[in-house]
Amino acid sequence: MGYVDEVLEKVSKKNEGQPEFLQAVTEVLESLRPVVEANEELYRKEAILERITEPDRQIMFRVPWVDDNGQVQVNRGFRVQFNNSIGPYKGGLRLHPSVNLSIIKFLGFEQVFKNSLTSLPIGGGKGGSDFDPKGKSDREIMAFCQSFMTELYKYIGADMDVPAGDIGVGGREIGYLFGQYKRIRGTYEGVLTGKGLTYGGSLARTEATGYGLLYFTEEMLKSNGQDIAGKTVCVSGAGNVAIYAIQKAQQLGAKVVTCSDSTGWIYDPEGIDVALLKEVKEVKRARLTEYAAKRPSAQYHEGRGVWTIKCDVALPCATQNELLLDDAKALVANGVIAVAEGANMPTTLEATKYLQENGVLFAPGKASNAGGVATSALEMSQNSERLSWTFEEVDSKLKNIMVNIFHNLDDASKKYGKEGDYVAGANIAGFEKVVNAMLAQGAC
Ligand code: NDP
Ligand code: 2IT
């Protein structure tokens, strides 16, 4: 049996009941076959694949907090520190009732390769909790965040592990987490990114994932003789990534006609009104029904359905496994030319295969959504030199990083005879840098 198949079998046995983690590992290892086959003897001896699929450590802890009725609530907290070969662990914190070890491990594993692709010195990690922020008061959010950090602070630090936001974690939560860390440790350090601008945050971090997704998509289209201007775009999600993806797509001359949240979706043939969407989601933290109520051109539908709308470019920006095989078929039937992931692993393995086999340009999230973590690394640089860069400076660095990521993975796909397969290109390019560092650092 080949080394890849042997390790896939071992990883499946060791991680039973963790479908998202196994899905992510399968996608990566399958596409690494050409590199692994070219180096099989060395990688086997050094147990590279066994080591890269096993986190450095997995921390799980109790998070007790008191709700507004005086009732003690208990959630489970996680931080998975996956690999720090090329820099301190770096990756977001997710607050969502679906969070479990499998989801945090898949996200941490993906983060290793994504962070490597940014070309910046950051390792991979991820964390979060099954806490549901929906409907909670500000005081309850603060109580949860303070309790979460009261345990997490032991394991993080500016040179050790630097968390940030993800689903359910934005500026408000990062503020409460930072305040509690500072209070416990008594040091003022860049231990989190996505901070407010008055206390060490970077301009353009809020916009970075969505903007970066569009810079990447623009470059991918350009390299394939297409232009984003004039294209019709379908976006899913209505959170941080989706909002700034919509905004940048519109600035580049595209028309975005959909967005969605966990209860329903909007079809707005005149183009999404970003200012209204921001008001509904960022300020009021309300449902998309409120968007539809204020926008005569918008139709609101319950449930899922974004991918049934005809578009040239599809940008899934909500969550994992939200674009299924039937959705891929509908997109292809409607003539889609590109799918670029803003979320982490939003497209199932079968849907990805179907899109690629039908000639759709497919950008995997670990490449196309890397702008968020890349800008987090720029925030770390600014914190280290105790300076703040202008919006234009950060944005232009972000754009360069995204354009470079595209060309690095395009080159890697060509080098291994997989031209046009950007999944293979991203995995190979991300993997090579981490493996070189692992080999240099010995068995650790
Ligand atoms: P937000 O919490 O800001 O927004 C998430 C959006 O997706 C919301 O509109 C939410 O709906 C919707 N959503 C979440 N879960 C589900 C679900 N199970 N079914 C349907 N809709 C759902 O998160 P982000 O925008 O930050 O993150 C979105 C994705 O992007 C995630 O996969 C995240 O890992 C990834 N990502 C985020 C980065 C960042 O910098 N923030 C960087 C790179 C990737 P509702 O409003 O109803 O909650
Ligand atoms: O998935 C991701 O890359 C993020 N949620 C951002 C992580 C970060 O450290 O900025």
Short mmCIF file of C-alpha atoms and ligand atoms in Angstrom, two decimals:
data_model
loop_
_atom_site.label_atom_id
_atom_site.label_comp_id
_atom_site.label_asym_id
_atom_site.label_seq_id
_atom_site.Cartn_x
_atom_site.Cartn_y
_atom_site.Cartn_z
CA MET A 1 0.00 0.00 0.00
CA GLY A 2 1.26 3.51 -0.83
CA TYR A 3 2.23 5.85 2.02
CA VAL A 4 -0.76 8.18 1.48
CA ASP A 5 -3.29 5.32 1.66
CA GLU A 6 -1.56 3.83 4.69
CA VAL A 7 -1.74 7.13 6.60
CA LEU A 8 -5.33 7.82 5.51
CA GLU A 9 -6.27 4.43 6.96
CA LYS A 10 -4.44 5.12 10.23
CA VAL A 11 -5.92 8.61 10.56
CA SER A 12 -9.46 7.25 9.95
CA LYS A 13 -9.00 4.63 12.67
CA LYS A 14 -7.56 7.09 15.18
CA ASN A 15 -10.22 9.76 14.60
CA GLU A 16 -13.46 7.83 14.38
CA GLY A 17 -16.55 10.01 14.70
CA GLN A 18 -14.76 13.12 13.39
CA PRO A 19 -16.22 13.48 9.86
CA GLU A 20 -15.17 17.08 9.19
CA PHE A 21 -11.58 16.41 10.26
CA LEU A 22 -11.40 13.27 8.10
CA GLN A 23 -12.91 15.16 5.15
CA ALA A 24 -10.21 17.84 5.38
CA VAL A 25 -7.38 15.31 5.78
CA THR A 26 -8.67 13.21 2.87
CA GLU A 27 -8.81 16.21 0.54
CA VAL A 28 -5.29 17.32 1.44
CA LEU A 29 -3.55 13.93 1.42
CA GLU A 30 -5.24 12.79 -1.81
CA SER A 31 -3.98 15.86 -3.62
CA LEU A 32 -0.46 15.54 -2.17
CA ARG A 33 0.08 12.18 -3.88
CA PRO A 34 2.53 13.46 -6.55
CA VAL A 35 4.78 15.17 -3.97
CA VAL A 36 4.61 12.28 -1.53
CA GLU A 37 5.39 9.74 -4.24
CA ALA A 38 8.43 11.78 -5.29
CA ASN A 39 9.77 11.77 -1.69
CA GLU A 40 8.23 8.60 -0.28
CA GLU A 41 11.30 7.08 1.38
CA LEU A 42 12.28 10.26 3.24
CA TYR A 43 8.74 11.17 4.29
CA ARG A 44 8.09 7.65 5.60
CA LYS A 45 11.31 7.61 7.61
CA GLU A 46 10.51 11.02 9.06
CA ALA A 47 6.80 10.14 9.58
CA ILE A 48 5.88 13.43 7.92
CA LEU A 49 2.25 12.54 7.18
CA GLU A 50 1.64 11.01 10.62
CA ARG A 51 3.07 14.13 12.26
CA ILE A 52 1.26 16.66 10.07
CA THR A 53 -2.14 15.03 10.74
CA GLU A 54 -1.71 14.89 14.53
CA PRO A 55 -2.12 18.21 16.40
CA ASP A 56 0.71 19.31 18.69
CA ARG A 57 -1.93 19.49 21.44
CA GLN A 58 -5.70 19.66 21.91
CA ILE A 59 -6.95 21.64 24.87
CA MET A 60 -10.55 21.22 26.09
CA PHE A 61 -11.99 22.99 29.08
CA ARG A 62 -15.15 23.89 30.99
CA VAL A 63 -16.52 27.42 30.56
CA PRO A 64 -18.96 28.30 33.35
CA TRP A 65 -20.74 31.68 33.19
CA VAL A 66 -23.77 33.30 34.80
CA ASP A 67 -26.73 34.29 32.58
CA ASP A 68 -29.04 37.28 33.07
CA ASN A 69 -31.37 35.21 35.28
CA GLY A 70 -28.57 34.33 37.67
CA GLN A 71 -28.41 30.79 36.30
CA VAL A 72 -24.99 29.19 35.88
CA GLN A 73 -24.46 27.91 32.31
CA VAL A 74 -21.69 25.54 31.24
CA ASN A 75 -20.11 25.37 27.78
CA ARG A 76 -17.12 23.49 26.40
CA GLY A 77 -14.06 25.43 25.24
CA PHE A 78 -11.43 24.25 22.73
CA ARG A 79 -8.02 25.28 21.46
CA VAL A 80 -6.25 22.96 19.06
CA GLN A 81 -2.62 23.93 18.48
CA PHE A 82 -1.91 22.06 15.29
CA ASN A 83 1.54 22.90 13.98
CA ASN A 84 4.04 25.65 14.84
CA SER A 85 6.86 24.74 12.45
CA ILE A 86 6.86 28.09 10.66
CA GLY A 87 5.61 30.43 13.39
CA PRO A 88 3.43 30.79 16.51
CA TYR A 89 0.03 29.08 16.32
CA LYS A 90 -2.47 31.39 14.61
CA GLY A 91 -6.15 30.96 13.87
CA GLY A 92 -9.60 32.08 14.88
CA LEU A 93 -12.06 31.28 17.65
CA ARG A 94 -15.54 30.10 16.63
CA LEU A 95 -18.62 30.48 18.83
CA HIS A 96 -21.48 28.37 17.46
CA PRO A 97 -23.64 25.60 18.98
CA SER A 98 -22.34 23.12 16.35
CA VAL A 99 -18.71 23.45 17.53
CA ASN A 100 -17.05 20.17 18.54
CA LEU A 101 -13.56 18.66 18.44
CA SER A 102 -13.94 17.43 14.84
CA ILE A 103 -14.82 20.90 13.57
CA ILE A 104 -12.03 22.63 15.48
CA LYS A 105 -9.51 20.01 14.28
CA PHE A 106 -10.54 20.38 10.64
CA LEU A 107 -10.23 24.15 10.92
CA GLY A 108 -6.84 23.90 12.66
CA PHE A 109 -5.54 21.45 10.05
CA GLU A 110 -6.65 23.70 7.16
CA GLN A 111 -5.11 26.69 8.92
CA VAL A 112 -1.63 25.09 8.82
CA PHE A 113 -1.60 25.09 5.01
CA LYS A 114 -3.45 28.41 4.65
CA ASN A 115 -1.03 30.21 6.93
CA SER A 116 1.91 28.73 5.06
CA LEU A 117 0.43 30.01 1.76
CA THR A 118 0.34 33.60 3.06
CA SER A 119 4.19 33.54 3.02
CA LEU A 120 4.12 35.05 6.54
CA PRO A 121 5.61 33.37 9.64
CA ILE A 122 2.50 31.86 11.26
CA GLY A 123 1.71 28.30 12.35
CA GLY A 124 -1.78 26.79 12.49
CA GLY A 125 -4.36 26.54 15.29
CA LYS A 126 -8.06 27.02 15.96
CA GLY A 127 -10.41 27.23 18.91
CA GLY A 128 -13.87 28.09 20.06
CA SER A 129 -16.85 26.87 21.98
CA ASP A 130 -20.34 25.41 21.57
CA PHE A 131 -21.66 28.64 23.15
CA ASP A 132 -24.50 30.17 21.08
CA PRO A 133 -24.17 33.97 20.94
CA LYS A 134 -27.61 34.39 19.34
CA GLY A 135 -30.06 36.30 21.53
CA LYS A 136 -27.53 36.86 24.33
CA SER A 137 -27.20 40.26 25.99
CA ASP A 138 -23.92 42.18 25.86
CA ARG A 139 -23.40 41.33 29.53
CA GLU A 140 -23.84 37.62 28.87
CA ILE A 141 -21.37 37.78 25.95
CA MET A 142 -18.87 39.53 28.24
CA ALA A 143 -19.38 36.99 31.03
CA PHE A 144 -18.80 34.13 28.61
CA CYS A 145 -15.70 35.74 27.04
CA GLN A 146 -14.16 36.51 30.44
CA SER A 147 -14.69 32.96 31.64
CA PHE A 148 -13.35 31.50 28.36
CA MET A 149 -10.19 33.61 28.61
CA THR A 150 -9.72 32.77 32.30
CA GLU A 151 -8.79 29.28 31.13
CA LEU A 152 -7.38 30.01 27.66
CA TYR A 153 -4.80 32.58 28.83
CA LYS A 154 -2.54 29.78 30.11
CA TYR A 155 -1.91 28.53 26.60
CA ILE A 156 -1.60 31.67 24.46
CA GLY A 157 0.75 34.64 24.05
CA ALA A 158 2.10 36.98 21.36
CA ASP A 159 4.97 34.55 20.58
CA MET A 160 3.09 31.35 21.39
CA ASP A 161 -0.46 31.34 20.03
CA VAL A 162 -2.45 34.31 18.73
CA PRO A 163 -6.23 33.72 18.34
CA ALA A 164 -8.61 35.93 16.33
CA GLY A 165 -12.24 35.93 15.18
CA ASP A 166 -14.27 33.41 13.21
CA ILE A 167 -18.01 32.60 13.15
CA GLY A 168 -19.68 34.38 16.09
CA VAL A 169 -16.51 36.25 17.09
CA GLY A 170 -16.01 39.83 15.91
CA GLY A 171 -14.77 43.11 17.37
CA ARG A 172 -17.03 43.02 20.45
CA GLU A 173 -15.88 39.54 21.54
CA ILE A 174 -12.18 40.21 20.79
CA GLY A 175 -12.43 43.33 23.01
CA TYR A 176 -13.80 41.39 25.99
CA LEU A 177 -11.24 38.58 25.48
CA PHE A 178 -8.35 41.06 25.23
CA GLY A 179 -9.48 42.94 28.34
CA GLN A 180 -9.56 39.76 30.40
CA TYR A 181 -6.16 38.55 29.12
CA LYS A 182 -4.57 41.90 29.96
CA ARG A 183 -6.12 41.83 33.42
CA ILE A 184 -4.93 38.33 34.26
CA ARG A 185 -1.45 38.57 32.74
CA GLY A 186 -0.76 42.22 33.49
CA THR A 187 0.95 42.64 30.12
CA TYR A 188 -0.12 44.63 27.09
CA GLU A 189 0.73 42.44 24.13
CA GLY A 190 -0.58 41.51 20.71
CA VAL A 191 -2.07 38.25 21.96
CA LEU A 192 -5.17 38.52 19.77
CA THR A 193 -5.79 40.01 16.33
CA GLY A 194 -8.90 41.72 15.06
CA LYS A 195 -8.57 44.19 17.94
CA GLY A 196 -10.23 47.61 17.96
CA LEU A 197 -8.31 50.43 16.29
CA THR A 198 -7.76 52.27 19.59
CA TYR A 199 -5.99 49.33 21.24
CA GLY A 200 -3.66 47.76 18.70
CA GLY A 201 -5.97 46.66 15.89
CA SER A 202 -5.05 47.03 12.22
CA LEU A 203 -6.92 49.07 9.66
CA ALA A 204 -8.40 46.81 6.96
CA ARG A 205 -8.50 43.68 9.17
CA THR A 206 -12.31 43.84 9.31
CA GLU A 207 -12.54 43.95 5.51
CA ALA A 208 -9.57 41.67 4.82
CA THR A 209 -11.11 38.23 4.29
CA GLY A 210 -13.84 39.45 1.93
CA TYR A 211 -11.57 41.89 0.09
CA GLY A 212 -8.84 39.25 -0.18
CA LEU A 213 -11.32 36.77 -1.61
CA LEU A 214 -12.11 39.21 -4.41
CA TYR A 215 -8.45 40.07 -5.07
CA PHE A 216 -7.79 36.35 -5.44
CA THR A 217 -10.85 35.76 -7.63
CA GLU A 218 -9.98 38.73 -9.82
CA GLU A 219 -6.47 37.34 -10.40
CA MET A 220 -7.73 33.80 -11.05
CA LEU A 221 -10.23 35.11 -13.63
CA LYS A 222 -7.60 37.35 -15.22
CA SER A 223 -5.19 34.43 -15.62
CA ASN A 224 -7.96 32.56 -17.40
CA GLY A 225 -8.82 35.39 -19.78
CA GLN A 226 -11.86 36.64 -17.84
CA ASP A 227 -12.74 39.81 -15.93
CA ILE A 228 -14.72 40.17 -12.70
CA ALA A 229 -16.26 43.45 -13.96
CA GLY A 230 -19.74 42.90 -15.35
CA LYS A 231 -20.15 39.45 -13.79
CA THR A 232 -23.20 38.32 -11.80
CA VAL A 233 -22.17 36.94 -8.42
CA CYS A 234 -24.00 34.78 -5.87
CA VAL A 235 -22.77 35.04 -2.27
CA SER A 236 -23.90 32.95 0.70
CA GLY A 237 -23.66 34.14 4.29
CA ALA A 238 -24.27 37.63 5.65
CA GLY A 239 -21.48 37.87 8.20
CA ASN A 240 -18.03 39.41 8.20
CA VAL A 241 -16.66 37.55 5.17
CA ALA A 242 -19.83 37.83 3.06
CA ILE A 243 -20.40 41.56 3.70
CA TYR A 244 -16.92 42.66 2.62
CA ALA A 245 -16.84 40.19 -0.28
CA ILE A 246 -20.05 41.80 -1.56
CA GLN A 247 -18.63 45.29 -1.06
CA LYS A 248 -15.38 44.59 -2.93
CA ALA A 249 -17.17 42.68 -5.73
CA GLN A 250 -19.34 45.73 -6.31
CA GLN A 251 -16.30 48.06 -6.25
CA LEU A 252 -14.74 45.88 -8.95
CA GLY A 253 -17.83 46.25 -11.13
CA ALA A 254 -19.65 42.97 -10.46
CA LYS A 255 -23.32 42.63 -9.50
CA VAL A 256 -24.03 40.59 -6.36
CA VAL A 257 -27.59 39.30 -6.25
CA THR A 258 -27.77 37.00 -3.19
CA CYS A 259 -26.80 36.60 0.46
CA SER A 260 -28.05 34.28 3.22
CA ASP A 261 -28.10 33.58 6.93
CA SER A 262 -28.89 30.50 9.00
CA THR A 263 -32.64 30.88 8.51
CA GLY A 264 -33.10 32.08 4.94
CA TRP A 265 -31.75 33.86 1.88
CA ILE A 266 -32.21 36.98 -0.21
CA TYR A 267 -32.48 37.30 -3.98
CA ASP A 268 -32.06 40.94 -4.91
CA PRO A 269 -31.88 41.26 -8.73
CA GLU A 270 -30.97 44.96 -8.47
CA GLY A 271 -27.87 44.10 -6.44
CA ILE A 272 -27.40 43.81 -2.67
CA ASP A 273 -27.52 47.13 -0.78
CA VAL A 274 -24.38 46.78 1.38
CA ALA A 275 -25.15 49.73 3.63
CA LEU A 276 -28.53 48.23 4.50
CA LEU A 277 -27.03 44.75 4.98
CA LYS A 278 -24.42 46.18 7.37
CA GLU A 279 -27.11 48.02 9.32
CA VAL A 280 -29.19 44.83 9.67
CA LYS A 281 -26.31 42.45 10.48
CA GLU A 282 -23.50 44.47 12.08
CA VAL A 283 -25.55 47.03 14.01
CA LYS A 284 -28.92 45.43 14.77
CA ARG A 285 -27.68 41.79 14.71
CA ALA A 286 -31.07 41.00 13.13
CA ARG A 287 -32.44 38.50 10.58
CA LEU A 288 -32.44 38.98 6.80
CA THR A 289 -36.22 39.40 6.89
CA GLU A 290 -35.44 42.94 8.08
CA TYR A 291 -33.36 43.53 4.95
CA ALA A 292 -36.25 42.36 2.76
CA ALA A 293 -38.73 44.50 4.68
CA LYS A 294 -36.72 47.64 3.83
CA ARG A 295 -35.76 46.81 0.24
CA PRO A 296 -38.59 46.59 -2.32
CA SER A 297 -36.46 44.80 -4.96
CA ALA A 298 -35.50 41.96 -2.56
CA GLN A 299 -37.21 38.59 -2.26
CA TYR A 300 -36.77 36.65 1.00
CA HIS A 301 -36.91 32.83 1.00
CA GLU A 302 -36.86 30.53 4.03
CA GLY A 303 -34.22 27.76 4.18
CA ARG A 304 -31.43 27.31 1.64
CA GLY A 305 -31.43 28.06 -2.11
CA VAL A 306 -28.75 30.61 -3.00
CA TRP A 307 -27.09 28.27 -5.51
CA THR A 308 -30.26 27.92 -7.62
CA ILE A 309 -29.82 31.50 -8.87
CA LYS A 310 -28.07 31.93 -12.22
CA CYS A 311 -24.61 33.48 -11.83
CA ASP A 312 -21.11 33.62 -13.33
CA VAL A 313 -19.24 33.50 -10.02
CA ALA A 314 -20.28 31.77 -6.77
CA LEU A 315 -18.72 32.75 -3.45
CA PRO A 316 -19.75 30.51 -0.52
CA CYS A 317 -19.03 32.61 2.60
CA ALA A 318 -21.13 31.04 5.40
CA THR A 319 -19.90 27.72 6.79
CA GLN A 320 -18.58 24.20 6.05
CA ASN A 321 -20.46 21.84 3.73
CA GLU A 322 -23.01 24.41 2.52
CA LEU A 323 -22.44 23.75 -1.22
CA LEU A 324 -23.52 20.18 -1.98
CA LEU A 325 -23.41 18.05 -5.12
CA ASP A 326 -26.92 19.12 -6.20
CA ASP A 327 -25.93 22.76 -5.74
CA ALA A 328 -22.84 22.20 -7.89
CA LYS A 329 -25.05 20.65 -10.57
CA ALA A 330 -27.43 23.62 -10.48
CA LEU A 331 -24.52 26.08 -10.74
CA VAL A 332 -22.99 24.22 -13.70
CA ALA A 333 -26.38 23.97 -15.43
CA ASN A 334 -26.68 27.75 -15.03
CA GLY A 335 -23.26 28.36 -16.62
CA VAL A 336 -21.10 29.27 -13.60
CA ILE A 337 -17.45 29.88 -14.54
CA ALA A 338 -15.82 30.19 -11.11
CA VAL A 339 -16.42 29.14 -7.50
CA ALA A 340 -14.13 30.69 -4.86
CA GLU A 341 -14.51 29.73 -1.21
CA GLY A 342 -14.75 32.55 1.34
CA ALA A 343 -15.73 30.12 4.11
CA ASN A 344 -13.61 27.18 5.28
CA MET A 345 -14.49 23.95 3.39
CA PRO A 346 -17.97 25.13 2.28
CA THR A 347 -17.90 22.77 -0.71
CA THR A 348 -18.21 19.02 -0.15
CA LEU A 349 -15.66 16.68 -1.75
CA GLU A 350 -18.25 15.42 -4.31
CA ALA A 351 -19.34 18.94 -5.22
CA THR A 352 -15.72 20.05 -5.67
CA LYS A 353 -15.01 17.10 -7.95
CA TYR A 354 -18.13 17.80 -10.02
CA LEU A 355 -17.23 21.48 -10.46
CA GLN A 356 -13.65 20.68 -11.45
CA GLU A 357 -14.71 17.95 -13.88
CA ASN A 358 -17.08 20.39 -15.54
CA GLY A 359 -14.38 22.97 -16.17
CA VAL A 360 -15.34 25.41 -13.40
CA LEU A 361 -12.41 27.38 -11.94
CA PHE A 362 -12.40 26.27 -8.30
CA ALA A 363 -10.49 28.17 -5.57
CA PRO A 364 -10.15 26.33 -2.22
CA GLY A 365 -10.73 28.41 0.92
CA LYS A 366 -7.25 27.84 2.30
CA ALA A 367 -6.02 29.98 -0.60
CA SER A 368 -8.90 32.30 -1.42
CA ASN A 369 -9.88 33.22 2.16
CA ALA A 370 -6.29 33.58 3.42
CA GLY A 371 -6.53 37.38 3.35
CA GLY A 372 -8.03 37.47 6.84
CA VAL A 373 -5.24 35.63 8.57
CA ALA A 374 -2.62 37.33 6.39
CA THR A 375 -3.86 40.71 7.62
CA SER A 376 -3.86 39.33 11.16
CA ALA A 377 -0.16 38.62 10.65
CA LEU A 378 0.24 42.23 9.46
CA GLU A 379 -1.49 43.30 12.70
CA MET A 380 1.10 41.24 14.62
CA SER A 381 3.90 43.03 12.74
CA GLN A 382 2.43 46.44 13.59
CA ASN A 383 2.06 45.43 17.27
CA SER A 384 5.71 44.27 17.35
CA GLU A 385 7.02 47.55 15.99
CA ARG A 386 4.42 49.54 18.00
CA LEU A 387 3.26 51.40 14.91
CA SER A 388 0.06 51.54 12.85
CA TRP A 389 0.02 51.49 9.09
CA THR A 390 -2.52 53.35 6.93
CA PHE A 391 -5.51 51.61 5.39
CA GLU A 392 -3.94 51.96 1.93
CA GLU A 393 -0.67 50.41 3.07
CA VAL A 394 -2.35 47.37 4.63
CA ASP A 395 -4.79 46.98 1.73
CA SER A 396 -2.02 47.10 -0.87
CA LYS A 397 0.02 44.50 1.07
CA LEU A 398 -3.12 42.34 1.26
CA LYS A 399 -3.65 42.60 -2.48
CA ASN A 400 -0.02 41.64 -3.20
CA ILE A 401 -0.30 38.66 -0.87
CA MET A 402 -3.48 37.39 -2.57
CA VAL A 403 -2.03 37.81 -6.08
CA ASN A 404 1.13 35.97 -4.97
CA ILE A 405 -0.88 33.16 -3.40
CA PHE A 406 -2.68 32.63 -6.70
CA HIS A 407 0.57 32.47 -8.68
CA ASN A 408 2.29 30.22 -6.12
CA LEU A 409 -0.47 27.65 -6.29
CA ASP A 410 -0.82 27.99 -10.05
CA ASP A 411 2.93 27.32 -10.38
CA ALA A 412 2.76 24.38 -7.93
CA SER A 413 -0.12 22.81 -9.86
CA LYS A 414 1.83 23.09 -13.12
CA LYS A 415 5.06 21.75 -11.57
CA TYR A 416 3.29 18.52 -10.62
CA GLY A 417 1.30 18.10 -13.86
CA LYS A 418 -1.99 19.26 -12.33
CA GLU A 419 -2.51 22.50 -14.26
CA GLY A 420 -5.81 24.18 -13.39
CA ASP A 421 -6.29 22.04 -10.28
CA TYR A 422 -6.05 24.81 -7.68
CA VAL A 423 -6.93 22.43 -4.83
CA ALA A 424 -3.81 20.39 -5.54
CA GLY A 425 -1.78 23.56 -6.15
CA ALA A 426 -2.79 25.10 -2.80
CA ASN A 427 -2.20 21.94 -0.81
CA ILE A 428 1.17 21.27 -2.43
CA ALA A 429 2.44 24.85 -2.10
CA GLY A 430 1.28 25.11 1.53
CA PHE A 431 2.67 21.67 2.41
CA GLU A 432 6.15 22.11 0.90
CA LYS A 433 7.09 25.06 3.12
CA VAL A 434 5.84 23.39 6.32
CA VAL A 435 7.60 20.12 5.49
CA ASN A 436 10.91 21.85 4.80
CA ALA A 437 10.69 23.49 8.23
CA MET A 438 9.71 20.20 9.89
CA LEU A 439 12.63 18.34 8.28
CA ALA A 440 15.07 21.07 9.35
CA GLN A 441 13.81 20.98 12.96
CA GLY A 442 14.14 17.22 13.47
CA ALA A 443 11.72 14.77 15.10
CA CYS A 444 9.53 17.13 17.12
P1 NDP B 1 -19.90 35.45 10.90
O1 NDP B 1 -20.31 34.88 12.20
O2 NDP B 1 -19.60 36.89 10.79
O3 NDP B 1 -20.97 35.11 9.79
C1 NDP B 1 -21.34 33.80 9.49
C2 NDP B 1 -22.50 33.85 8.50
O4 NDP B 1 -22.80 32.55 8.04
C3 NDP B 1 -23.78 34.38 9.13
O5 NDP B 1 -24.52 35.03 8.13
C4 NDP B 1 -24.46 33.12 9.59
O6 NDP B 1 -25.86 33.24 9.72
C5 NDP B 1 -24.09 32.17 8.48
N1 NDP B 1 -24.02 30.79 9.01
C6 NDP B 1 -23.25 30.35 10.00
N2 NDP B 1 -23.46 29.06 10.27
C7 NDP B 1 -24.41 28.70 9.42
C8 NDP B 1 -25.06 27.48 9.22
N3 NDP B 1 -24.80 26.38 9.94
N4 NDP B 1 -25.99 27.45 8.23
C9 NDP B 1 -26.27 28.55 7.50
N5 NDP B 1 -25.67 29.74 7.67
C10 NDP B 1 -24.75 29.81 8.62
O7 NDP B 1 -18.63 34.58 10.45
P2 NDP B 1 -17.54 34.91 9.35
O8 NDP B 1 -18.14 35.68 8.23
O9 NDP B 1 -16.34 35.44 10.04
O10 NDP B 1 -17.17 33.44 8.83
C11 NDP B 1 -17.80 32.82 7.72
C12 NDP B 1 -16.91 31.72 7.20
O11 NDP B 1 -15.65 32.26 6.79
C13 NDP B 1 -16.56 30.61 8.19
O12 NDP B 1 -16.41 29.39 7.49
C14 NDP B 1 -15.19 31.04 8.71
O13 NDP B 1 -14.46 29.95 9.20
C15 NDP B 1 -14.59 31.60 7.43
N6 NDP B 1 -13.47 32.52 7.57
C16 NDP B 1 -13.55 33.63 8.36
C17 NDP B 1 -12.50 34.51 8.45
C18 NDP B 1 -12.56 35.77 9.22
O14 NDP B 1 -11.58 36.52 9.19
N7 NDP B 1 -13.64 36.08 9.91
C19 NDP B 1 -11.23 34.25 7.73
C20 NDP B 1 -11.28 33.10 6.87
C21 NDP B 1 -12.35 32.28 6.82
P3 NDP B 1 -26.53 33.96 11.00
O15 NDP B 1 -26.41 35.44 10.71
O16 NDP B 1 -27.92 33.47 11.00
O17 NDP B 1 -25.74 33.52 12.18
O1 2IT B 2 -10.22 30.92 9.17
C1 2IT B 2 -9.47 31.90 9.32
O2 2IT B 2 -8.45 32.05 8.64
C2 2IT B 2 -9.82 32.90 10.33
N1 2IT B 2 -10.87 32.76 10.97
C3 2IT B 2 -8.91 34.06 10.61
C4 2IT B 2 -7.83 33.64 11.56
C5 2IT B 2 -6.92 34.76 12.03
O3 2IT B 2 -6.07 34.43 12.86
O4 2IT B 2 -7.05 35.91 11.61
#
